[in-house]
Tab-separated table of C-alpha atoms in Angstrom:
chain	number	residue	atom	x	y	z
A	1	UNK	CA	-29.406	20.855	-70.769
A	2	UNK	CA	-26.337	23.890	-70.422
A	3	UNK	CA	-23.114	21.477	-70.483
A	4	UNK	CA	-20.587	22.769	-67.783
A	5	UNK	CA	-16.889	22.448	-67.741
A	6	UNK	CA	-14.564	22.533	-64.706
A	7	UNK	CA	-10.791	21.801	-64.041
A	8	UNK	CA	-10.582	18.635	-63.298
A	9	UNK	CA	-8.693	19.140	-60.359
A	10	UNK	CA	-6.682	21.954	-57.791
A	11	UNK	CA	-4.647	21.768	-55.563
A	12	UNK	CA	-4.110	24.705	-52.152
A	13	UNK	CA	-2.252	25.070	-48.913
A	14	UNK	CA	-4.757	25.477	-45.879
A	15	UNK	CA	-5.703	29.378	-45.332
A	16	UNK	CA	-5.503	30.322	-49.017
A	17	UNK	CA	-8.812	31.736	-51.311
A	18	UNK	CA	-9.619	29.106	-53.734
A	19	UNK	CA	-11.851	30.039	-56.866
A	20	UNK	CA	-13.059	27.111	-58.681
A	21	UNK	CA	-14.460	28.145	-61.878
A	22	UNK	CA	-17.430	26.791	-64.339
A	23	UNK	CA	-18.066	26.889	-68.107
A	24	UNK	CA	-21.694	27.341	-69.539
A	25	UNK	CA	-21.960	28.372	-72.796
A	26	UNK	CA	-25.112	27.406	-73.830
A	27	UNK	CA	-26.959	28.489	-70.351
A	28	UNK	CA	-30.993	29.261	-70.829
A	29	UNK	CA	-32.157	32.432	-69.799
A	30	UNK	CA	-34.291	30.682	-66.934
A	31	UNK	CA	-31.527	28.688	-65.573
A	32	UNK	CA	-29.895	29.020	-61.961
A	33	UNK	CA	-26.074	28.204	-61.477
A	34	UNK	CA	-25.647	25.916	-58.537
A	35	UNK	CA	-22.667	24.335	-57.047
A	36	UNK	CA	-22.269	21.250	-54.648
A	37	UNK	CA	-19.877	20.064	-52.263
A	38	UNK	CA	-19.232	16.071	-52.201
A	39	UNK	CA	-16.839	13.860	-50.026
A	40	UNK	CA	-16.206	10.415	-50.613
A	41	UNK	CA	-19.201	8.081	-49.993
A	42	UNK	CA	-21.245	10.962	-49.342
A	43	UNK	CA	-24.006	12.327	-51.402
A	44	UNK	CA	-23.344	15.906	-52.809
A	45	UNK	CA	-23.930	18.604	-50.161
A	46	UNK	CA	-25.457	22.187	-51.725
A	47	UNK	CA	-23.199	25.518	-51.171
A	48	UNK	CA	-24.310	28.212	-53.263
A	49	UNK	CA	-26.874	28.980	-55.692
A	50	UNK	CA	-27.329	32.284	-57.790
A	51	UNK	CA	-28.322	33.564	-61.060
A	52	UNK	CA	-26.303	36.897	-61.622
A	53	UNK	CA	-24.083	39.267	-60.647
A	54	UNK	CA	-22.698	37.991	-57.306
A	55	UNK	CA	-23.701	36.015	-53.760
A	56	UNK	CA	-22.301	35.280	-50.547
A	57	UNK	CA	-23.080	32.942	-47.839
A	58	UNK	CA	-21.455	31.990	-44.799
A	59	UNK	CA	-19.412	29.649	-46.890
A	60	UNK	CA	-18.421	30.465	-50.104
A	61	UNK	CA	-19.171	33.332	-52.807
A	62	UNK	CA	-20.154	32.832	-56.222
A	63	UNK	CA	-19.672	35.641	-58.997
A	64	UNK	CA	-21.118	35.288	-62.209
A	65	UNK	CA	-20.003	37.792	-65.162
A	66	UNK	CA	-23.235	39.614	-67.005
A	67	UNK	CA	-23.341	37.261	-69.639
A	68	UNK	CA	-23.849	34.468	-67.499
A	69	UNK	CA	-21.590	32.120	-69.307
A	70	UNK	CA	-19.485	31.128	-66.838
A	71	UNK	CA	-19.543	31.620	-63.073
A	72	UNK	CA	-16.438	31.352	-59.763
A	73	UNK	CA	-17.046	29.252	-56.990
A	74	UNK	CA	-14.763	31.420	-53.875
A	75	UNK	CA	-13.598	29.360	-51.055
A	76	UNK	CA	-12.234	32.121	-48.278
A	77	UNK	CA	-9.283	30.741	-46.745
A	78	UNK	CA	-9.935	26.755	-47.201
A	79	UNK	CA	-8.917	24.255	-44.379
A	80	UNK	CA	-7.940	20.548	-45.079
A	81	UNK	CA	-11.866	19.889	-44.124
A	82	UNK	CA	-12.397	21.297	-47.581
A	83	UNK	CA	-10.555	18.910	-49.703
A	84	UNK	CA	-13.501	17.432	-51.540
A	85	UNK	CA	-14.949	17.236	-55.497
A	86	UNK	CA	-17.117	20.376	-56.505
A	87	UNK	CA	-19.872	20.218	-59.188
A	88	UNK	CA	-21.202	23.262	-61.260
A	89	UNK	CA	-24.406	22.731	-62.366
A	90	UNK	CA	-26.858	24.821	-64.369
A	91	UNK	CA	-30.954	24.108	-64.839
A	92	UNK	CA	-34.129	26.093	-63.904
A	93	UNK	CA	-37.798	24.839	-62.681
A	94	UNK	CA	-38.888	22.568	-60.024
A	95	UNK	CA	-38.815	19.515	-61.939
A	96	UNK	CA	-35.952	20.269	-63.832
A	97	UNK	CA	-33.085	17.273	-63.997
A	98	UNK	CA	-29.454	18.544	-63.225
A	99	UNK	CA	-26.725	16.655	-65.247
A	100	UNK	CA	-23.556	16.470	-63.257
A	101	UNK	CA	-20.186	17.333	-65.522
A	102	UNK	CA	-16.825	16.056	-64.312
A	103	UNK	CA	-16.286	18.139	-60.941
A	104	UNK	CA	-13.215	19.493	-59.744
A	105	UNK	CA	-11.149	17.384	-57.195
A	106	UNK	CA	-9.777	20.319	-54.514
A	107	UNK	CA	-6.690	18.884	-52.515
A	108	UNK	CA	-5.737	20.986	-49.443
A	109	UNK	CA	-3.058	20.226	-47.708
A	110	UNK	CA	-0.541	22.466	-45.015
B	1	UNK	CA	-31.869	23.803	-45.642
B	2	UNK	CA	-33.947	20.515	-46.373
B	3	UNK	CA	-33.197	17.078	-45.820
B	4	UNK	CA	-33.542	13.899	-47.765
B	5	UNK	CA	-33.013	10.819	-46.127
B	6	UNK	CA	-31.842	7.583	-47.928
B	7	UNK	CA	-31.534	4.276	-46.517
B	8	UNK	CA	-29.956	2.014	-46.452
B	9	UNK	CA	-26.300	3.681	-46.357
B	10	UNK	CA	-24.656	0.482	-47.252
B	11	UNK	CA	-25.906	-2.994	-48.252
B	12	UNK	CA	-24.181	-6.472	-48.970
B	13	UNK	CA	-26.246	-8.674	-51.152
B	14	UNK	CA	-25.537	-12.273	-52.967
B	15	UNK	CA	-26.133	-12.189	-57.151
B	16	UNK	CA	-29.570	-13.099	-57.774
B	17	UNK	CA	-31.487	-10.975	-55.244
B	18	UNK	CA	-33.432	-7.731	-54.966
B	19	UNK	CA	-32.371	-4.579	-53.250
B	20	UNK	CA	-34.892	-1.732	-52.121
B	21	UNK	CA	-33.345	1.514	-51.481
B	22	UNK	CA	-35.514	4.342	-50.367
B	23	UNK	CA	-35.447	8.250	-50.270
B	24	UNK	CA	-37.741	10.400	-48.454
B	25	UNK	CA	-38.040	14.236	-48.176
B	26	UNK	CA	-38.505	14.724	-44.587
B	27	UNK	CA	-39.483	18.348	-44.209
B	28	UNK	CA	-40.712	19.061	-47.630
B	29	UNK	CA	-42.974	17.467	-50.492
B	30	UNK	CA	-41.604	16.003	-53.984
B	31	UNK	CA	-43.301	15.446	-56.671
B	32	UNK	CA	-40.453	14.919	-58.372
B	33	UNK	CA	-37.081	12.906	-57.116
B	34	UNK	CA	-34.076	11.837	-58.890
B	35	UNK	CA	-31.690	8.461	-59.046
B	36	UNK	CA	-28.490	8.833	-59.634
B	37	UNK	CA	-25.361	5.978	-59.817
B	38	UNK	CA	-21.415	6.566	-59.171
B	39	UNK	CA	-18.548	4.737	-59.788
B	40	UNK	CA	-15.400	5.062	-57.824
B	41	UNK	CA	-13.501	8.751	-58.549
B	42	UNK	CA	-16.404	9.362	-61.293
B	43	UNK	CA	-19.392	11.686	-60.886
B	44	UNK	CA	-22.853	10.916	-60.858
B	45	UNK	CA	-24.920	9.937	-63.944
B	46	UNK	CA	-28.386	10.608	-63.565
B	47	UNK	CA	-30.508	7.005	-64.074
B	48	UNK	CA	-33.588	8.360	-63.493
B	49	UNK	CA	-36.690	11.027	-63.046
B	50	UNK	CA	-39.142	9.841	-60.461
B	51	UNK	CA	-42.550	11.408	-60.792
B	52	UNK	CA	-44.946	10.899	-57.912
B	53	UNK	CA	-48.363	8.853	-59.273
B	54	UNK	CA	-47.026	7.989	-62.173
B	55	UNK	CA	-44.533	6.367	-64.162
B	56	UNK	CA	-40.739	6.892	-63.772
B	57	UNK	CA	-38.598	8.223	-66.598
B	58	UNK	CA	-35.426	6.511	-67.577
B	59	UNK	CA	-32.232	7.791	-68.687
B	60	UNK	CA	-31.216	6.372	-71.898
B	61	UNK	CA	-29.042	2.940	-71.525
B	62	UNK	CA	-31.256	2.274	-68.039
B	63	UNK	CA	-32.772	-0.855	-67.538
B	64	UNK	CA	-36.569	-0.216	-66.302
B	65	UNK	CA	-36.772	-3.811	-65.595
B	66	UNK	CA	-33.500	-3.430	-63.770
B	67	UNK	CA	-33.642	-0.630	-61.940
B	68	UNK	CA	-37.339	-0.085	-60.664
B	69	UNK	CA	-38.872	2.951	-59.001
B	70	UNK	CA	-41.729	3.689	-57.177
B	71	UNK	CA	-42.821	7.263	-56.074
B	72	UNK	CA	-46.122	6.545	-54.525
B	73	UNK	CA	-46.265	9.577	-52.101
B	74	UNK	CA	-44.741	12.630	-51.851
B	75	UNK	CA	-42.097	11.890	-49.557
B	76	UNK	CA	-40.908	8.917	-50.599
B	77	UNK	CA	-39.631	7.099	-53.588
B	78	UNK	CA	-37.992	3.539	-53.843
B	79	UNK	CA	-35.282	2.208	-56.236
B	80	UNK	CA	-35.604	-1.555	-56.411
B	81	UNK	CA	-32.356	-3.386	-57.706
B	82	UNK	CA	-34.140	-6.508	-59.298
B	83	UNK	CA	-32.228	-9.773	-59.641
B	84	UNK	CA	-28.571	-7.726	-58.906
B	85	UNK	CA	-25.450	-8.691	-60.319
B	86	UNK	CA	-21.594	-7.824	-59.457
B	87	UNK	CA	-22.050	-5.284	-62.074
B	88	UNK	CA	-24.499	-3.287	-60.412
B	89	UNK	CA	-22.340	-2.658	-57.089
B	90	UNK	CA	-22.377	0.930	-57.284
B	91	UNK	CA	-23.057	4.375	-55.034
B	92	UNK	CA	-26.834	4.728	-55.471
B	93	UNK	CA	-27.845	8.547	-54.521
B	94	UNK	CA	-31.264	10.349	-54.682
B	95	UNK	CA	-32.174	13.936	-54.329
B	96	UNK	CA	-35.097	15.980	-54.302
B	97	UNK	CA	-36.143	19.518	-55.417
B	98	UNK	CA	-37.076	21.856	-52.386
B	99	UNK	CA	-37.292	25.168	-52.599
B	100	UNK	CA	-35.218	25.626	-55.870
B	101	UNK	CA	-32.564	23.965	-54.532
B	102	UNK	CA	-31.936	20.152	-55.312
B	103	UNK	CA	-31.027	18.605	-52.280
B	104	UNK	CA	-29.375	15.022	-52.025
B	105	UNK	CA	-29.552	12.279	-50.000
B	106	UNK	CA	-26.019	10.717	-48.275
B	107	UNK	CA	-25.815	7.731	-50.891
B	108	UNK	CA	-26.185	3.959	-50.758
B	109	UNK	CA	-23.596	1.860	-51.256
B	110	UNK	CA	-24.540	-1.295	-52.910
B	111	UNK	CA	-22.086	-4.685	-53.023
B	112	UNK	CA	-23.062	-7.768	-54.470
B	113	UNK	CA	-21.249	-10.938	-54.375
């Protein structure tokens, strides 16, 4: 299983771009990068997935370099609704187990 | 996107009893579904694999006669809390694998006195 590494936490003022990025070294060649949202007492919510290069959705963007070894969560313009923990995780195939690291604790404040 | 449902969200138990938490996929099929437990301003360590018809596989340091789980349909499997303890108060969450994605349930959170 690729081990990720995050900041453990961040800290931004409402309307700024946040980029939250990952560490994965040891990735496999068949493995997605996919990052969750959680909030307290909640379970983790899913934002973005990808494998290279870069993708959007209407939330967030995630760009991931060529050699896949890392990859940048992109929060446009975060409100205090996004102050929450995000996970980076990396694994491949349906039945695949995803090992959470430590997250990164994103405070937003005014 | 789909949806796993968990329930209960929060339970209160005395030491000494059983708690069943369950986790169904509700627009999608599983074969596969995962346990996971948190601790206050920690993340989540995976406890177990559930594999529908057959036998669950445990995380190393997880007690299978603690912590037992039934996946005896597609949609649904069960984490049973046998004889709990203080100790074991914890966020239990499950997820499921849909369409590449894994998707999570919203957590139960599990007291016992």
């Amino acid at each position: 299983l690729a081990k990720t590494t995050q900041p453990i936490s961040m800290d931004s003022y409402e309307g700024q771009e946040v980029n939250i990025t990952c560490s994965h070294n040891n990735i496999a060649t068949n493995d997605y990068i996919t990052w969750y949202q959680q909030f307290p007492s909640q379970g983790p919510r899913f934002i973005i997935q990808g494998y290279k290069t870069k993708v959007t959705n209407e939330v967030a963007s995630l760009f991931i370099p060529a050699d896949r070894k890392s990859s940048t969560l992109s929060l446009p313009r975060v409100s205090l609704s996004d102050t929450a923990v995000y996970y980076c995780l990396v694994g491949a195939g349906t039945a695949s187990k995803l090992t959470f690291g430590t997250g990164t604790r994103l405070q937003v404040t005014l | 996107g789909a949806v796993v449902s968990q329930h209960p969200s929060r339970v209160i138990c005395k030491s000494g009893t059983s708690v069943k938490i369950e986790c169904r996929s509700l627009d999608f099929q599983a074969t596969t579904m995962f346990w996971y437990r948190q601790f206050p301003k920690k993340s989540l360590m995976l406890m177990a694999t559930s594999n529908e018809g057959s036998k669950a596989t445990y995380e190393q340091g997880v007690e299978k006669d603690k912590f037992l789980i039934n996946h005896a349909s597609l949609t649904l499997s069960t984490l049973t809390v046998t004889s709990a303890h203080p100790e074991d108060s914890s966020f239990y969450i499950c997820s499921a694998r849909g369409n590449e994605k894994l998707f999570f349930g919203s957590g139960t959170q599990l007291s016992v006195l």
